[in-house]
Short mmCIF file of C-alpha atoms in Angstrom, two decimals:
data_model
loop_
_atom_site.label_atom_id
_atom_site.label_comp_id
_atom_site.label_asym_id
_atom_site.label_seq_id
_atom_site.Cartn_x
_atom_site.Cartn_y
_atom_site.Cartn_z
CA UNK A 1 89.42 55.87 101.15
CA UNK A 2 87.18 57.88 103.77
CA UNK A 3 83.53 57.29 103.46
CA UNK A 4 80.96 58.80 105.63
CA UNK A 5 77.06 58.14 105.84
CA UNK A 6 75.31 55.78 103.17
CA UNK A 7 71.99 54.98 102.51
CA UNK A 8 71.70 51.23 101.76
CA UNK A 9 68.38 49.24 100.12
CA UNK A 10 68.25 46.91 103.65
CA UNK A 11 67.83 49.31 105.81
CA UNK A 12 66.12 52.10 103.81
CA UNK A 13 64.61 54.48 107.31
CA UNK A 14 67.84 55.39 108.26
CA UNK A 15 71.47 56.57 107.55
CA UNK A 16 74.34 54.02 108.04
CA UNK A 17 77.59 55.62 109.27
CA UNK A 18 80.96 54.33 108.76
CA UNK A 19 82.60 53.21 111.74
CA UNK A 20 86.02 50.98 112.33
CA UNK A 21 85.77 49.19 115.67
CA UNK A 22 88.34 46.26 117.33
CA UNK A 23 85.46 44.63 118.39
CA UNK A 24 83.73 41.77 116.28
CA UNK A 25 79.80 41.94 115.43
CA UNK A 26 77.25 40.20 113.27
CA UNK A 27 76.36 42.11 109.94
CA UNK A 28 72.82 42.18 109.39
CA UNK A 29 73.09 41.93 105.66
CA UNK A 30 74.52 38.52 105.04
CA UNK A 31 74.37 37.25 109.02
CA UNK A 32 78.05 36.23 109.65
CA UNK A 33 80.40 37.99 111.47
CA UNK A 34 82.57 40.97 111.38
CA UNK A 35 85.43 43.18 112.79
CA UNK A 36 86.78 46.45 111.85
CA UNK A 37 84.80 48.57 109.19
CA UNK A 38 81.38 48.64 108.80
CA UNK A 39 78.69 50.38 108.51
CA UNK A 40 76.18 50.89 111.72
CA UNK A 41 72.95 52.49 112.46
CA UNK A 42 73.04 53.17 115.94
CA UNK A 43 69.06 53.86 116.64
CA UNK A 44 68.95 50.21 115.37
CA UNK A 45 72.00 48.78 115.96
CA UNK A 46 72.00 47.66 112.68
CA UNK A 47 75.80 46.78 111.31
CA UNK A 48 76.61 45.51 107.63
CA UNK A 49 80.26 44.96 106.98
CA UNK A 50 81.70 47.00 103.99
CA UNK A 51 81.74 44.78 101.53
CA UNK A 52 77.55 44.07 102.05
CA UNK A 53 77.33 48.25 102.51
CA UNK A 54 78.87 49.29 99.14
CA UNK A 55 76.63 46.77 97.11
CA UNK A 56 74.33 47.82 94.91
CA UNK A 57 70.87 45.72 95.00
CA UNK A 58 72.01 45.97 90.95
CA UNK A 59 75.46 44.56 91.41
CA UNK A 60 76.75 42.29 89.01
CA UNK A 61 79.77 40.34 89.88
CA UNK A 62 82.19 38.28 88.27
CA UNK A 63 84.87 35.96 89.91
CA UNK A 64 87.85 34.15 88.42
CA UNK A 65 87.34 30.76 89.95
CA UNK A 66 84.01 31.01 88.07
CA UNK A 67 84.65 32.30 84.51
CA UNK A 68 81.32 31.23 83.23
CA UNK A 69 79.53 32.90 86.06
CA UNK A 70 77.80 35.91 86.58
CA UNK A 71 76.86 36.40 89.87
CA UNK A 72 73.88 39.07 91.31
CA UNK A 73 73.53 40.30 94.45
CA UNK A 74 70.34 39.21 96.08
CA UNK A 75 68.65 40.09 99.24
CA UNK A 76 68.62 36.52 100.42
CA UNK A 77 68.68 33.35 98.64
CA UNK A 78 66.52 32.10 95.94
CA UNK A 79 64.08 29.50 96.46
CA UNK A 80 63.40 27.87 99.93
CA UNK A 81 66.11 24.94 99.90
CA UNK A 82 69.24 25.51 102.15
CA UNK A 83 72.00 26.98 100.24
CA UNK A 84 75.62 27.12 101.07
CA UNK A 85 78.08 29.48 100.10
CA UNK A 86 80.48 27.92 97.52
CA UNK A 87 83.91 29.64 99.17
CA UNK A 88 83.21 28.52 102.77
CA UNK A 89 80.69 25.97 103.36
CA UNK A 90 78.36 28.00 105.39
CA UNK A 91 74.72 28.38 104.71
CA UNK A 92 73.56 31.13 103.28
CA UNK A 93 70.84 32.79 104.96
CA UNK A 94 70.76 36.50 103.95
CA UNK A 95 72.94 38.79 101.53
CA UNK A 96 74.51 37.07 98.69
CA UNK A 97 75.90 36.89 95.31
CA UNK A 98 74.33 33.90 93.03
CA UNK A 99 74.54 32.57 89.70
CA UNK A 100 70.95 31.67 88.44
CA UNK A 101 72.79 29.47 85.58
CA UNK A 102 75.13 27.74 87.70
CA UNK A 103 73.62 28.19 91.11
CA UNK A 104 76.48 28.55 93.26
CA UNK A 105 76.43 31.31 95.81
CA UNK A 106 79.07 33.39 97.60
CA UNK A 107 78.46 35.67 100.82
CA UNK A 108 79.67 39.29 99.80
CA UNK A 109 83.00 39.00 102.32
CA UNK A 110 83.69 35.40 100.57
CA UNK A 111 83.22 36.75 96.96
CA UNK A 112 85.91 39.84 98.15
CA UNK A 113 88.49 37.46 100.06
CA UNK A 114 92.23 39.12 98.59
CA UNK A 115 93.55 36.53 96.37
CA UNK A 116 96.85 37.33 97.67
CA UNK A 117 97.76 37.71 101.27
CA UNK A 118 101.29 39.35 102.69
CA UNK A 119 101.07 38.06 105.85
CA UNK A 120 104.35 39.98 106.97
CA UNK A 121 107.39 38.04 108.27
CA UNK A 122 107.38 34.92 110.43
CA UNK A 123 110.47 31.99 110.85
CA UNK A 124 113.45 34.74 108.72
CA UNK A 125 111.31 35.06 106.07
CA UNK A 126 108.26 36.85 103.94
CA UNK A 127 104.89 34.72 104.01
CA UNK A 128 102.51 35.23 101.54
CA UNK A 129 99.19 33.35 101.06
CA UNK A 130 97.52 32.44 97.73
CA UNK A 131 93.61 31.93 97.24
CA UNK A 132 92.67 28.84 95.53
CA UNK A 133 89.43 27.26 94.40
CA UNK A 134 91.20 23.87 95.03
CA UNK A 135 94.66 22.47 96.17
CA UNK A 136 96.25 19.24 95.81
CA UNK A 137 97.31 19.08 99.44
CA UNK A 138 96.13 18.67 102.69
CA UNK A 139 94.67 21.09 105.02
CA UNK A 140 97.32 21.98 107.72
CA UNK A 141 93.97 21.90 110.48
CA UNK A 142 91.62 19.02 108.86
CA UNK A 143 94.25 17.05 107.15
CA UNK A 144 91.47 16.51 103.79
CA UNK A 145 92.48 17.42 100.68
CA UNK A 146 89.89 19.84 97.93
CA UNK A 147 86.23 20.77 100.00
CA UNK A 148 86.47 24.83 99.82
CA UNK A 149 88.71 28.11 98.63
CA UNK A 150 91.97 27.56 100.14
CA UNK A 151 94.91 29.70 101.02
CA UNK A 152 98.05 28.48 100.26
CA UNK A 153 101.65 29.68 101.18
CA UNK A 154 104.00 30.69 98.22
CA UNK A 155 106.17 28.02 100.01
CA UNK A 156 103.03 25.31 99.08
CA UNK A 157 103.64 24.24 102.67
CA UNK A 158 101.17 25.44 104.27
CA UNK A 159 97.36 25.44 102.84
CA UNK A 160 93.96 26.15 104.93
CA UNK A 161 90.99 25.63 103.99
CA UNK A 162 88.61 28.58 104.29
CA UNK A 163 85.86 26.26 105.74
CA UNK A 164 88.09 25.59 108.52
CA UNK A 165 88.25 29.44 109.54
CA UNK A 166 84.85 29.56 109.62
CA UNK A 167 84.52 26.34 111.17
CA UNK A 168 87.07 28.01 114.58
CA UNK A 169 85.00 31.30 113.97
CA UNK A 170 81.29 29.27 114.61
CA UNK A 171 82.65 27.50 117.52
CA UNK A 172 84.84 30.04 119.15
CA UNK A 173 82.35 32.76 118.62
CA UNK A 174 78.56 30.61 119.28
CA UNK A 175 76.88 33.98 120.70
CA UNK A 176 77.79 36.33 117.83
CA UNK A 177 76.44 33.99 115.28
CA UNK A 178 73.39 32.80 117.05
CA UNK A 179 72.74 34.73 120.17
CA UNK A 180 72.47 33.78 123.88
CA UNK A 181 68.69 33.62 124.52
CA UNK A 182 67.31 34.50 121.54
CA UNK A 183 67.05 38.39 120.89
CA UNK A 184 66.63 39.87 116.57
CA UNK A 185 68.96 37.84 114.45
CA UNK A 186 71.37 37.14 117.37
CA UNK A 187 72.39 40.45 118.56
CA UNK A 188 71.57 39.69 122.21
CA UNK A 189 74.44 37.35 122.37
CA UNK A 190 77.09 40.15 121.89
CA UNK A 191 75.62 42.02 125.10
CA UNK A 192 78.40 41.48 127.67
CA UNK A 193 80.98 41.03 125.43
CA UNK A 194 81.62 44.09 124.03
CA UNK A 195 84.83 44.71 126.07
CA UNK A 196 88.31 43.50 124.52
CA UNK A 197 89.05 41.04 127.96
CA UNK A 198 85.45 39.75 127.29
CA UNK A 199 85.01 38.77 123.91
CA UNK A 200 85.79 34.65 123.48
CA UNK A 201 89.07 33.37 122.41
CA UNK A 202 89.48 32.14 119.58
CA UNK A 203 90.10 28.40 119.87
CA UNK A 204 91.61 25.25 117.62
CA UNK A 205 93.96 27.37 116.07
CA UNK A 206 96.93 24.76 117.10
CA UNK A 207 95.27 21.92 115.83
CA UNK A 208 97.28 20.81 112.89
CA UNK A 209 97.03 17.22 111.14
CA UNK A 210 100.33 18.81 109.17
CA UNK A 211 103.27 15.99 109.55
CA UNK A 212 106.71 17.62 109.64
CA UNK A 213 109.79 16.64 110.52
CA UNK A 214 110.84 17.76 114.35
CA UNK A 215 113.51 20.22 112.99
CA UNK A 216 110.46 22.12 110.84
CA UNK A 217 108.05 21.66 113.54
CA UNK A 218 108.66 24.89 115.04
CA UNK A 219 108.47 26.75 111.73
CA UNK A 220 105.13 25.36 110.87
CA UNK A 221 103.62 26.49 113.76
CA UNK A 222 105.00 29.94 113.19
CA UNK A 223 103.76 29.68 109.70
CA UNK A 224 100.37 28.32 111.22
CA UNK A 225 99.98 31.43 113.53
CA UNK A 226 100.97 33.77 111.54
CA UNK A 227 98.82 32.90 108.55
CA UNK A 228 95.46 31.72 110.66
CA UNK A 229 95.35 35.37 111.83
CA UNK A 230 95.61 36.98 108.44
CA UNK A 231 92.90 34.94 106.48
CA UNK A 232 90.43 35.24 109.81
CA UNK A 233 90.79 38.99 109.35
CA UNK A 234 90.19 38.35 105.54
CA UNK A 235 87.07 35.81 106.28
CA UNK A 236 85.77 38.90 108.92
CA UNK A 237 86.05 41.20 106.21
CA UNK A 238 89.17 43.12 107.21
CA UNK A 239 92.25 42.25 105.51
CA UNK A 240 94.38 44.53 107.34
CA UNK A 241 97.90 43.94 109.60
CA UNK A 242 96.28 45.92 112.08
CA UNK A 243 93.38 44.12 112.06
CA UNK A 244 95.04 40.89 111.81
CA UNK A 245 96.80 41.92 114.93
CA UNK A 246 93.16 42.13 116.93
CA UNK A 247 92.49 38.45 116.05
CA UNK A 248 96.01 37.82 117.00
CA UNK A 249 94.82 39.00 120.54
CA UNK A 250 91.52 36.83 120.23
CA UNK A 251 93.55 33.55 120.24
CA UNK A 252 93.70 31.21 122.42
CA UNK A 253 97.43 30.25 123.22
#
């Protein structure tokens, strides 16, 4: 689907344009991070990913981990209590979709995350990663079993937590989500790095509390790399294999 210029309820003065760019940014909608499509005012430098763009300040949504839920899209979140987003863990601190019956909350990218990943071919064979509200096992990175949405391999050996993605993504990527020196709503910190040899690996991706035997070990770290780049590309809001292939590049080896 092509789109071209939208006018969006956030930033009401000016056009956004549709752009697709390798290089990751911080939406100004919901506040976390993004790569690939999105939607930028340049006068501003104002970026919302597509996902925060192509909401309606009427939207309505409903999610199958949530059957009793209705969910509506609100500028920022209700009352003045931190609130966390129910998929990842991470506060909440400008675009999201909440429940007033329930009160959970999802940020828009969260509330879109593919419930099925093909995450191409790795170790002679097809991986494929399933969403889940909650999983049995253990987190391949954390070793803990439940706390967030999980995606799991068809296999069920391999499971990570979305919290942990976001988790690597926060500490990999400080100066996109909070800025270096201040500057509006962080974007200071991604002056300077907005060249592909400059922008910070992405780090802890080889951490792994998973216990295999040494004959599987080398599988489960192709697994691991594999499927790590595929759900950060779905966290960032980009579920692509081209996409997936830019994070990919972002990792530290």
């Amino acid at each position: 689907m092509k789109y071209g210029e939208i006018t969006h309820f956030s930033h009401p003065q000016h056009k956004l344009r549709f752009e697709y760019a390798e290089i990751p940014f911080k939406c100004d909608g919901c506040k976390e991070a993004g790569i690939g499509s999105r939607f930028k005012c340049n006068l501003c430098d104002y970026d919302l990913h597509k996902q925060c763009a192509l909401a309606a300040p009427s939207s309505i949504l409903r999610h199958p981990f949530y059957p009793k839920c209705t969910f509506y899209l609100l500028p920022r979140p209700p009352g003045n209590a931190p609130r966390f987003c129910n998929a990842c863990e991470r506060d909440v601190s400008g675009l999201v979709y909440h429940c007033h019956s329930c009160g959970f909350d999802l940020h828009p990218c969260c509330a879109n995350l593919p419930h099925v990943l093909d995450a191409g071919s790795g170790g002679g064979g097809e991986l494929r990663l399933f969403l889940h509200r909650k999983v049995s096992a253990p987190c391949h990175r954390c070793g803990r079993k439940g706390r967030s949405w999980s995606y799991r391999s068809a296999c069920k050996q391999y499971n990570l937590h979305v919290a942990c993605v976001m988790e690597m993504l926060v500490e990999s990527w400080h100066e996109i989500y909070y800025g270096v020196g201040g500057g509006r709503d962080g974007k200071r910190g991604l002056v300077g790095i907005n060249g592909m040899n400059r922008i910070p690996s992405i780090k802890g991706v080889g951490k792994s509390h998973h216990r295999a035997r040494k004959g599987k070990v080398k599988r489960c770290c192709e697994v691991a790399a594999m499927a790590v780049q595929f759900i950060i590309s779905a966290v960032l809001g980009d579920p692509t294999a081209i996409i997936a292939g830019v994070v990919g590049s972002f990792i530290s080896r």
